[in-house]
CSV table of C-alpha atoms in Angstrom, one decimal:
chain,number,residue,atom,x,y,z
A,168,UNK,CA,-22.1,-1.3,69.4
A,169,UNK,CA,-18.9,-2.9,68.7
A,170,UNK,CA,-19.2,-6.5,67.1
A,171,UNK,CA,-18.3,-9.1,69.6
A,172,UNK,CA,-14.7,-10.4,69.2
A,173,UNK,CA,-13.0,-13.5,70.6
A,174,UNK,CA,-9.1,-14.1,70.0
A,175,UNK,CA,-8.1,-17.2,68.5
A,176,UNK,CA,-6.1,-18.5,71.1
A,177,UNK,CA,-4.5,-21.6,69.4
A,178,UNK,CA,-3.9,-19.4,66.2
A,179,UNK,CA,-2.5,-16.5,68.2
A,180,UNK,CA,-0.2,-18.5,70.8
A,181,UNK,CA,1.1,-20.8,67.7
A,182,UNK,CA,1.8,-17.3,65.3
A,183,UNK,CA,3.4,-16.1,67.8
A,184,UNK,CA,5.4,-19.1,68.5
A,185,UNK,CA,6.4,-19.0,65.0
A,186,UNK,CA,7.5,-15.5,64.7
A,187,UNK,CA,10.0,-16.6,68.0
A,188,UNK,CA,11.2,-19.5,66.4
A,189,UNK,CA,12.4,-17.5,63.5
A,190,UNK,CA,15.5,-15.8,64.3
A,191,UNK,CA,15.5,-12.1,63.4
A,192,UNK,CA,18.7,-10.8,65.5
A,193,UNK,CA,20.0,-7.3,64.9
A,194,UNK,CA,22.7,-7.1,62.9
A,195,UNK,CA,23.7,-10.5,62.5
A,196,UNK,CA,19.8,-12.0,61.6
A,197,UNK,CA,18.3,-9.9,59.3
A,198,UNK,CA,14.5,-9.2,58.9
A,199,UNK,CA,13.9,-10.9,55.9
A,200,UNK,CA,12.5,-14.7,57.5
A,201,UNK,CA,10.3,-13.2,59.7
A,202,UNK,CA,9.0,-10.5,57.0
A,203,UNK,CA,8.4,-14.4,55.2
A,204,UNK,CA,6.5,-15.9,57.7
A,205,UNK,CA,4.3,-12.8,58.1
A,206,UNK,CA,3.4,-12.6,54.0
A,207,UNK,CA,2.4,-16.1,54.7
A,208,UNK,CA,0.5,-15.7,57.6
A,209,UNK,CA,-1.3,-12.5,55.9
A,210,UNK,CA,-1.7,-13.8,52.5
A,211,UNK,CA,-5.4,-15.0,52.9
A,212,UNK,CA,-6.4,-12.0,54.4
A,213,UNK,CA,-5.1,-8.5,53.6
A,214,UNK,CA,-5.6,-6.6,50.3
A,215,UNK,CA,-2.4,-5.9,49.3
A,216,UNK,CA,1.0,-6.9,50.3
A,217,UNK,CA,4.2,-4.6,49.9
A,218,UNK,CA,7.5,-5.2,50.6
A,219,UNK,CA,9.7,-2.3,50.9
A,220,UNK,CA,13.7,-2.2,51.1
A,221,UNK,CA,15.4,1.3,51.8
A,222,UNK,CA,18.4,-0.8,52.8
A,223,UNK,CA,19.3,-4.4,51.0
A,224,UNK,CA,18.1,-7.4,52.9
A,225,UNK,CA,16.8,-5.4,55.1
A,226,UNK,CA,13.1,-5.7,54.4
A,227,UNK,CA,9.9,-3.4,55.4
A,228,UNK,CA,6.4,-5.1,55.5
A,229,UNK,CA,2.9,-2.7,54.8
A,230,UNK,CA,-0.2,-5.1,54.6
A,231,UNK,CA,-3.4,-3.7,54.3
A,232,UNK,CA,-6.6,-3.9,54.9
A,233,UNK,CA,-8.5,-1.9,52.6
A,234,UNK,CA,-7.1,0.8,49.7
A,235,UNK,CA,-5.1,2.9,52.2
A,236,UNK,CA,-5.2,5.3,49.7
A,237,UNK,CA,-6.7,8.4,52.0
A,238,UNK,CA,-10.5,8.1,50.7
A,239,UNK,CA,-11.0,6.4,54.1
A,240,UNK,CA,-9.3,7.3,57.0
A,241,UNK,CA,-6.4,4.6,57.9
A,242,UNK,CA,-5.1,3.4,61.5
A,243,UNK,CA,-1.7,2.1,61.9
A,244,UNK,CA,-0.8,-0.7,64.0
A,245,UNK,CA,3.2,-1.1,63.9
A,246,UNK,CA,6.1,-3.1,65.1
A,247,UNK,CA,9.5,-3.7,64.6
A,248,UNK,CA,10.5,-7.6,63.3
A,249,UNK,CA,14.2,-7.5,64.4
A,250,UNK,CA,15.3,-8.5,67.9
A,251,UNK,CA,18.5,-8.2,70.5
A,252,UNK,CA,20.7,-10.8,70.1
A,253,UNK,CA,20.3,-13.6,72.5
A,254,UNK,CA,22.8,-16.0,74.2
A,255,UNK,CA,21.2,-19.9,75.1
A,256,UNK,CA,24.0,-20.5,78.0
A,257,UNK,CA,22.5,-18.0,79.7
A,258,UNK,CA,18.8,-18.5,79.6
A,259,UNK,CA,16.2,-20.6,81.8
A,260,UNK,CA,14.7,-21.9,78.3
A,261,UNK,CA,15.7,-21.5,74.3
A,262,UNK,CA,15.1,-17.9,73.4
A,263,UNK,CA,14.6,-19.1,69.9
A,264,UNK,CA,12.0,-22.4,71.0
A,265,UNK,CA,8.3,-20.2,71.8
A,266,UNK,CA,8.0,-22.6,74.7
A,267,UNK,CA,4.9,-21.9,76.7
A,268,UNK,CA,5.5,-22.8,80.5
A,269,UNK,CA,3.4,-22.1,83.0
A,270,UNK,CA,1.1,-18.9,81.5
A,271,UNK,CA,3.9,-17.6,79.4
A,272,UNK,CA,5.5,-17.8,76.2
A,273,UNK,CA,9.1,-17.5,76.6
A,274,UNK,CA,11.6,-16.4,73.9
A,275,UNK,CA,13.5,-13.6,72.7
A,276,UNK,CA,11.7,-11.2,71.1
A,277,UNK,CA,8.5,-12.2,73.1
A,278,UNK,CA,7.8,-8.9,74.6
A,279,UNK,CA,10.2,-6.7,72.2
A,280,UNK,CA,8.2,-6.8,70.0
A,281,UNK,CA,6.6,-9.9,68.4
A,282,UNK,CA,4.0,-9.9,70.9
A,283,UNK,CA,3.2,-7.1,70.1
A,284,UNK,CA,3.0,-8.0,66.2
A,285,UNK,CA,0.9,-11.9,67.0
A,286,UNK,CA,-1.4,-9.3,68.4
A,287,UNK,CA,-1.9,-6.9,65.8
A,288,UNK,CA,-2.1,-9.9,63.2
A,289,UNK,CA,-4.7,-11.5,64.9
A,290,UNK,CA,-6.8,-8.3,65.5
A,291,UNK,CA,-6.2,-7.4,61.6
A,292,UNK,CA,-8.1,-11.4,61.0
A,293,UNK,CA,-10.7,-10.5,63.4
A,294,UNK,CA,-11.6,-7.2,61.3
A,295,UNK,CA,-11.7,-9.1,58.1
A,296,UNK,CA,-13.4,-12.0,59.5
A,297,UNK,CA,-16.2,-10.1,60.8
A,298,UNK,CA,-16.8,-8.5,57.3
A,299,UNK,CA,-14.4,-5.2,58.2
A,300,UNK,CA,-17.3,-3.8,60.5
A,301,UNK,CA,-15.2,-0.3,60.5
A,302,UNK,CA,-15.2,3.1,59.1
A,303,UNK,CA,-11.4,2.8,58.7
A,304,UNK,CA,-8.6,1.1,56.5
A,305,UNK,CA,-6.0,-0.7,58.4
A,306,UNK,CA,-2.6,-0.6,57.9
A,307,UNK,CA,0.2,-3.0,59.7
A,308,UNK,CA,3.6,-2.1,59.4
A,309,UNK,CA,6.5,-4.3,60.6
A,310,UNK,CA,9.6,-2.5,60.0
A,311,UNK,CA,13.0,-3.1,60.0
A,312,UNK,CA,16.1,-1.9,62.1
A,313,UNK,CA,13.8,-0.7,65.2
A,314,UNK,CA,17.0,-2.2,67.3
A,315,UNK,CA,19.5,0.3,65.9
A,316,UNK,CA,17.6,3.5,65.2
A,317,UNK,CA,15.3,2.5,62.7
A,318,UNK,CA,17.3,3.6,59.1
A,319,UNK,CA,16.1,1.1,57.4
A,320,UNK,CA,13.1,1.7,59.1
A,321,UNK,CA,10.5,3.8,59.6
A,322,UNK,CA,13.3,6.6,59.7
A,323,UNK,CA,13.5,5.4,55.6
A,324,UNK,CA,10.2,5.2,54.7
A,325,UNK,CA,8.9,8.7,56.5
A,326,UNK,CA,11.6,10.7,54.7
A,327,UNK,CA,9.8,12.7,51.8
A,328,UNK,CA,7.9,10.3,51.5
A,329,UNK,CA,3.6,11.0,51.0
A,330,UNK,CA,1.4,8.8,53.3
A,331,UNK,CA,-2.6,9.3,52.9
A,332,UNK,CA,-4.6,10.5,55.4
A,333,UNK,CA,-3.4,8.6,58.9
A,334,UNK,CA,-6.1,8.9,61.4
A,335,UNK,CA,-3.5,7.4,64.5
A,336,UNK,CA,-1.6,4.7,64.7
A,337,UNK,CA,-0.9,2.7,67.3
A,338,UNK,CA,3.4,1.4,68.3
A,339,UNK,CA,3.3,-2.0,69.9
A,340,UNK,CA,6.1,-1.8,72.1
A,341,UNK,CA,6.0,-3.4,75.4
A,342,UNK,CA,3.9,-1.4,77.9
A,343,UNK,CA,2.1,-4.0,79.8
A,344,UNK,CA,-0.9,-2.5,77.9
A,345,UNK,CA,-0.6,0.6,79.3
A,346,UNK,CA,-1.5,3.4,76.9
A,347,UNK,CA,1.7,6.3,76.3
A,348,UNK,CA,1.2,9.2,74.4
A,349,UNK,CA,4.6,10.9,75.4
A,350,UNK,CA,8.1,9.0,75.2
A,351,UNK,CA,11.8,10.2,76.0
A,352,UNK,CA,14.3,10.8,73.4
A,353,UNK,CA,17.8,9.8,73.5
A,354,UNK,CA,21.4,11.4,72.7
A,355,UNK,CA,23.8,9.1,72.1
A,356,UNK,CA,27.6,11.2,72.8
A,357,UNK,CA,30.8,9.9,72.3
A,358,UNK,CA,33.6,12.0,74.6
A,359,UNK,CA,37.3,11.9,73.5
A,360,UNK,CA,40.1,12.8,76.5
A,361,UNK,CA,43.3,13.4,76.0
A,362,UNK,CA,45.8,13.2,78.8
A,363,UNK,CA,49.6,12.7,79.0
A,364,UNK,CA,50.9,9.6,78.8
A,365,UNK,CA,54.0,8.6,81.4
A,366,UNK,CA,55.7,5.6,82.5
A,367,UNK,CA,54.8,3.5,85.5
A,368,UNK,CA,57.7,3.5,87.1
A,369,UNK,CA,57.2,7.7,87.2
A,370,UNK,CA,53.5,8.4,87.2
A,371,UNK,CA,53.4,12.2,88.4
A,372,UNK,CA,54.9,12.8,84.8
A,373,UNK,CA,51.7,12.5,83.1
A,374,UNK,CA,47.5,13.0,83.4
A,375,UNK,CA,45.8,10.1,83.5
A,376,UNK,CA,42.6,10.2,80.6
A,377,UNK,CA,41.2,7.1,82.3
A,378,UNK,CA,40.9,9.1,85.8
A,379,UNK,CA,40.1,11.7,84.6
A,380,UNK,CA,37.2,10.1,82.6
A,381,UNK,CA,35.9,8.6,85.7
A,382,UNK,CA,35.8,12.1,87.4
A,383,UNK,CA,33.7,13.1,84.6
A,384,UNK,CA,31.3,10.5,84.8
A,385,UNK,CA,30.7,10.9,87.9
A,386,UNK,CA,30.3,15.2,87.6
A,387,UNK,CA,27.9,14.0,84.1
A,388,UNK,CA,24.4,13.5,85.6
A,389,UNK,CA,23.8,17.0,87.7
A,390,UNK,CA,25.5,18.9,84.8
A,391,UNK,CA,23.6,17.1,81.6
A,392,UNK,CA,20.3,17.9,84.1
A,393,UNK,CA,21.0,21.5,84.0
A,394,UNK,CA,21.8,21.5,80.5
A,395,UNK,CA,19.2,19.7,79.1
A,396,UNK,CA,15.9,19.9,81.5
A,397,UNK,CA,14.8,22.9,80.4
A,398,UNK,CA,11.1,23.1,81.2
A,399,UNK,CA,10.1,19.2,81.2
A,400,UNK,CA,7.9,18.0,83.9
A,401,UNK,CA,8.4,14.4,82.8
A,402,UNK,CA,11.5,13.1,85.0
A,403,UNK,CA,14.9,13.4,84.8
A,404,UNK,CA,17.6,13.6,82.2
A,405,UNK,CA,19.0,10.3,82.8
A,406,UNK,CA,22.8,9.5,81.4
A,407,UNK,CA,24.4,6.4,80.8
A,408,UNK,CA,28.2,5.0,80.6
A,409,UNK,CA,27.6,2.3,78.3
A,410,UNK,CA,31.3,2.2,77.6
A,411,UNK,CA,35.1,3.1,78.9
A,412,UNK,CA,38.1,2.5,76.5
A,413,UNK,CA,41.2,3.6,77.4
A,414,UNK,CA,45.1,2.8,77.6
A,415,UNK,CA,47.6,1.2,75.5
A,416,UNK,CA,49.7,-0.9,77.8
A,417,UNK,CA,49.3,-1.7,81.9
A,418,UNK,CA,53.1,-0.1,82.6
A,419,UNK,CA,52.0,3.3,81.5
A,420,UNK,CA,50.0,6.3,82.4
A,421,UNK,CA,47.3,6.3,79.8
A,422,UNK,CA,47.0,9.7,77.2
A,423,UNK,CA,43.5,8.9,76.0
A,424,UNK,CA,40.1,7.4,76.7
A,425,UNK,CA,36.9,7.1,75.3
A,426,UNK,CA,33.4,7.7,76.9
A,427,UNK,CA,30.4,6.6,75.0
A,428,UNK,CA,27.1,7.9,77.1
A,429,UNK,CA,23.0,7.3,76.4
A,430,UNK,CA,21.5,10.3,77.9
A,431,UNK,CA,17.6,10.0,78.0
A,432,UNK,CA,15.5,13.0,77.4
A,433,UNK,CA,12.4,13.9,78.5
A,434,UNK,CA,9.4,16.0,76.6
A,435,UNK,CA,10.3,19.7,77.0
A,436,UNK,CA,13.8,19.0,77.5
A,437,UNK,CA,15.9,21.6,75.7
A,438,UNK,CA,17.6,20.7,72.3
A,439,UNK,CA,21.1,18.5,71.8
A,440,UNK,CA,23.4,20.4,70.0
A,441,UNK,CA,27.2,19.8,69.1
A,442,UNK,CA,27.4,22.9,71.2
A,443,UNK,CA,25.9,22.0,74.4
A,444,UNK,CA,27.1,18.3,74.0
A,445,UNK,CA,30.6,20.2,73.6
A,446,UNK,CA,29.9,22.2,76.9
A,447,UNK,CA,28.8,19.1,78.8
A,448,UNK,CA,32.0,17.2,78.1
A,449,UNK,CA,34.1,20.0,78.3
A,450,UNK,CA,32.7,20.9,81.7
A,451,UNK,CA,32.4,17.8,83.6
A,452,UNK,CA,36.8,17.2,83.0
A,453,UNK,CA,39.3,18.9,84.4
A,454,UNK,CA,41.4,21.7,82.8
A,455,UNK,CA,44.3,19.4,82.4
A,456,UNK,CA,43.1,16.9,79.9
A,457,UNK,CA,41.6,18.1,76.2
A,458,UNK,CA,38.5,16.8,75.3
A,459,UNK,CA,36.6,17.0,71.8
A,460,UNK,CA,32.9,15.0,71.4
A,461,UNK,CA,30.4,14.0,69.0
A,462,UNK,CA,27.1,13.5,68.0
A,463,UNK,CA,26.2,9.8,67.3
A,464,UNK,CA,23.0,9.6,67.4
A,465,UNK,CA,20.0,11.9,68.4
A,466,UNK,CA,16.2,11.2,68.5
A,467,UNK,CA,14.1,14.2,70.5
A,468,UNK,CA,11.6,13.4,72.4
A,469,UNK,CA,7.8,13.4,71.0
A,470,UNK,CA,4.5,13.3,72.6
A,471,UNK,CA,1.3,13.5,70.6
A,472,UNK,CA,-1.1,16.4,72.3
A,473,UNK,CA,-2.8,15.5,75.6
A,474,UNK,CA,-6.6,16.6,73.9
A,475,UNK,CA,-5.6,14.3,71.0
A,476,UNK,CA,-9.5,12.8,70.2
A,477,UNK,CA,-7.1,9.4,69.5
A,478,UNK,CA,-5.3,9.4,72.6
A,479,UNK,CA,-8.6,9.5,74.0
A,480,UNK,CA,-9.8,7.1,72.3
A,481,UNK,CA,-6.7,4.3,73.0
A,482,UNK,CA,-6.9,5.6,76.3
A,483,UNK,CA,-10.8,5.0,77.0
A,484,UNK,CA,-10.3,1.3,75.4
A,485,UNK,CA,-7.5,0.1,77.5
A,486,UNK,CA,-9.4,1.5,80.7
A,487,UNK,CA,-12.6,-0.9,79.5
A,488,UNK,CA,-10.3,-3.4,79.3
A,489,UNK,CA,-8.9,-2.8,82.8
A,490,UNK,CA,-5.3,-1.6,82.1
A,491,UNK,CA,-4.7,2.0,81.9
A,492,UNK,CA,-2.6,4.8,84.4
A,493,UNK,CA,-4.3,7.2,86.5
A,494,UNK,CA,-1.6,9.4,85.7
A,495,UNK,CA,0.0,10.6,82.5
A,496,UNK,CA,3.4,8.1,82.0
A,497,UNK,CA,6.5,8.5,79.9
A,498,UNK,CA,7.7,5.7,77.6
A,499,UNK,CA,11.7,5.3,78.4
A,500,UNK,CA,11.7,5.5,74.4
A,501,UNK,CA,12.3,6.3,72.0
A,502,UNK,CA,10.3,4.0,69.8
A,503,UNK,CA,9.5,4.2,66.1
A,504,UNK,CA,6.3,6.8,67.0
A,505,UNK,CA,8.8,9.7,66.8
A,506,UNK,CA,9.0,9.1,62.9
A,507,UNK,CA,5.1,9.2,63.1
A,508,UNK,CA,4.5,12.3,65.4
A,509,UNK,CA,7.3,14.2,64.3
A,510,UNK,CA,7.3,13.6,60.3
A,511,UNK,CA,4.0,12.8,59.2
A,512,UNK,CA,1.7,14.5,61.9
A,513,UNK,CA,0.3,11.7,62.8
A,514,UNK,CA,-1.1,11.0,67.1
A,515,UNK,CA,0.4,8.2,67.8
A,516,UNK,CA,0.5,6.3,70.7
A,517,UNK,CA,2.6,3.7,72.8
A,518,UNK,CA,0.6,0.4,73.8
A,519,UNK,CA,1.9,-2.9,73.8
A,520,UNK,CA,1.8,-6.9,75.4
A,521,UNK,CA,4.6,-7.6,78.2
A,522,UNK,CA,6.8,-6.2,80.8
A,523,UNK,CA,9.3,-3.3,79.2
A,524,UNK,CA,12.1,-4.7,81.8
A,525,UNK,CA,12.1,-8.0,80.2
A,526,UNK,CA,12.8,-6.5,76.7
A,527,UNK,CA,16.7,-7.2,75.6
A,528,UNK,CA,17.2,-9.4,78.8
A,529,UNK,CA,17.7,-13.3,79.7
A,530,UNK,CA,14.9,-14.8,80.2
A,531,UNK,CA,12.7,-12.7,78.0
A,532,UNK,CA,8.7,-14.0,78.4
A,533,UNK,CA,5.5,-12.7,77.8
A,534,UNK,CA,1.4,-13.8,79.6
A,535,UNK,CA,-0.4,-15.3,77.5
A,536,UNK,CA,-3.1,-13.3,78.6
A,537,UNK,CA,-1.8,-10.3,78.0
A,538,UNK,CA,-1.3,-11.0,74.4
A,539,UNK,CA,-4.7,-11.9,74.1
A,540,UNK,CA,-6.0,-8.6,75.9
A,541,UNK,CA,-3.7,-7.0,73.5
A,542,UNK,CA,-5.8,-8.4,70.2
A,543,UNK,CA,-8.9,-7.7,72.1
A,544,UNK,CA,-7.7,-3.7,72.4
A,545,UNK,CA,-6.8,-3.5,68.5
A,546,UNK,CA,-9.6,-5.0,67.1
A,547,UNK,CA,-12.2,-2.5,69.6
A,548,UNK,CA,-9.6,0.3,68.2
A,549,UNK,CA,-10.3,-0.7,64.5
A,550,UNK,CA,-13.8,-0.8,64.9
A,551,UNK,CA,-14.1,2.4,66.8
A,552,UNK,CA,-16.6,4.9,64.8
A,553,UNK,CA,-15.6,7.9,65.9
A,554,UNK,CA,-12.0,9.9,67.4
């Protein structure tokens, strides 16, 4: 029988608040405030505090609760402290204020993810308030760069690096408490065309790159699917423009122009390769105009296994606490539990406080109920006897 666990609510509406009010915007913020606040907060509590920097001024948080040393098995609770910038001219509210107004807290970062950490904070007191009534260690994480592919990150810290025996761990991203155990991957391409430049006064001369780019976008999203889909029964490949450059002057047929794409992967979805992001590019544009392409960035999709005695285990909780799917969902991802699954072997799901659509938007805001459901989750996760 689990022990009986009530949230704080002042303690976790007021942390969480705090963590808002602190100003942790990727690049131009920095982590290290919030990483501040958090020693402070965990101070009377945890075990040990470690601060970790792969990258200056870029700081990593572990705090645990209990040895973590692998002579008891350890569950991870994990975030990410930094945060999309935000623009007050264009908000309802402050992002940066943690105003509460009507049942939600309101502020950037809210739902991605300092929720998410208020939660995991507060559930990490209630375990060590009730006398650690576990078999487990605990481990929280807050890591840095989870904006910008997570270098300084988890991407850092799970490269060669030995971890004792992880038993799960648990992502709080935004989910609306829904419990993920598979999560897309993403490819970010950058696509190069070379036309022929001419002047405006005698287009036919040359070959547009900026038409021509648009011809390719719009040939992009049946040819990346038949590329890349390979035997996924988890949705679409999904591609994104996310930018056009192109030209040098408005009285001339522009030579070259850029494309920068996000294409989103699904588990089982075949392998990006400088090859086949080559042959995408190459054949979405018309013979006329050169092309070359590259590799920016590339994180493959993960899923940790559906029999997973964890996955279970998250899965059974969240449904006794009446949020769940009667399917078997895919996180848009990718999230920081690739690093987990893919590096360390450890199951590792998805499962977070507030709406996934409000992440990096105006207007950012989070229930107060749902943060509170979130603690409740954790702490029935920590005391769990068995996976």
């Amino acid at each position: 029988m689990n022990p009986r666990f009530s949230p704080d609510r002042d303690r976790l509406v007021g942390m969480l608040r705090r963590l808002v009010r602190v100003r942790s915007e990727n690049p131009s913020s920095g982590e290290g405030a919030v990483v501040d606040l958090l020693c402070r907060i965990l101070a009377p509590t945890a075990d040990s505090l470690e601060r970790i920097e792969h990258v200056d001024g870029r700081p990593n948080l572990l705090a645990r609760y209990g040895r973590c040393d692998g002579s008891r098995p350890t569950i991870v609770l994990t975030a990410s402290t930094d945060t999309v910038p935000a623009d007050p001219a264009t908000w309802t509210h402050p992002p940066f204020e943690g105003g509460v107004h009507g049942d939600e807290l309101w502020g950037r970062g809210s739902v991605d993810m300092k929720g998410g950490i208020a939660a995991a904070v507060e559930a990490a007191i209630g375990y060590h308030t009730l006398g650690r009534p576990g078999p487990h260690d605990v481990l929280l994480a807050f890591t840095a760069d989870g904006e910008r592919g997570g270098r300084a990150g988890w991407d850092a810290m799970t490269s060669g690096a030995h971890w004792p025996h992880l038993v799960g761990a648990v992502v709080t991203a935004p989910s609306d408490l829904v419990p993920y155990r598979r999560e897309r991957g993403v490819a970010w391409l950058t696509a190069d065309l070379q036309g022929r430049t001419a002047p405006a006064n005698d287009p036919a001369g040359g070959v547009s790159a900026i038409l021509a780019a648009c011809e390719t976008v719009a040939r992009l999203p049946e040819r990346a699917t038949e590329l890349f889909s390979g035997t996924s029964d988890a949705g679409p490949v999904v591609v994104s423009v996310g930018r056009i450059v192109g030209g040098e002057r408005v009285n001339a047929v522009p030579a070259r122009c850029r494309l920068e794409l996000d294409v989103r992967l699904p588990p089982g979805a075949h392998q990006v390769t400088r090859e086949s992001a080559s042959r995408l590019i190459s054949d979405c544009t018309r013979e006329d105009v050169r092309t070359a392409s590259s590799i920016t960035l590339y994180n493959p999709p993960s899923e940790t296994p559906a029999g997973d005695p964890f996955w279970t285990a998250v899965r059974g909780i969240c449904a006794d606490h009446g949020v769940g799917s009667s399917g078997d969902p895919v996180y848009s991802g990718p999230t920081d539990a690739r690093f987990l699954r893919q590096r360390l072997n450890v199951p590792t799901v998805v499962c977070g406080p507030g709406d996934e659509r409000l992440a990096h938007r105006d207007d950012e805001r989070v229930p107060l109920a749902e943060i509170h459901r979130a603690a409740q989750i954790y702490f029935a996760l920590l005391t769990r006897h068995a996976f």
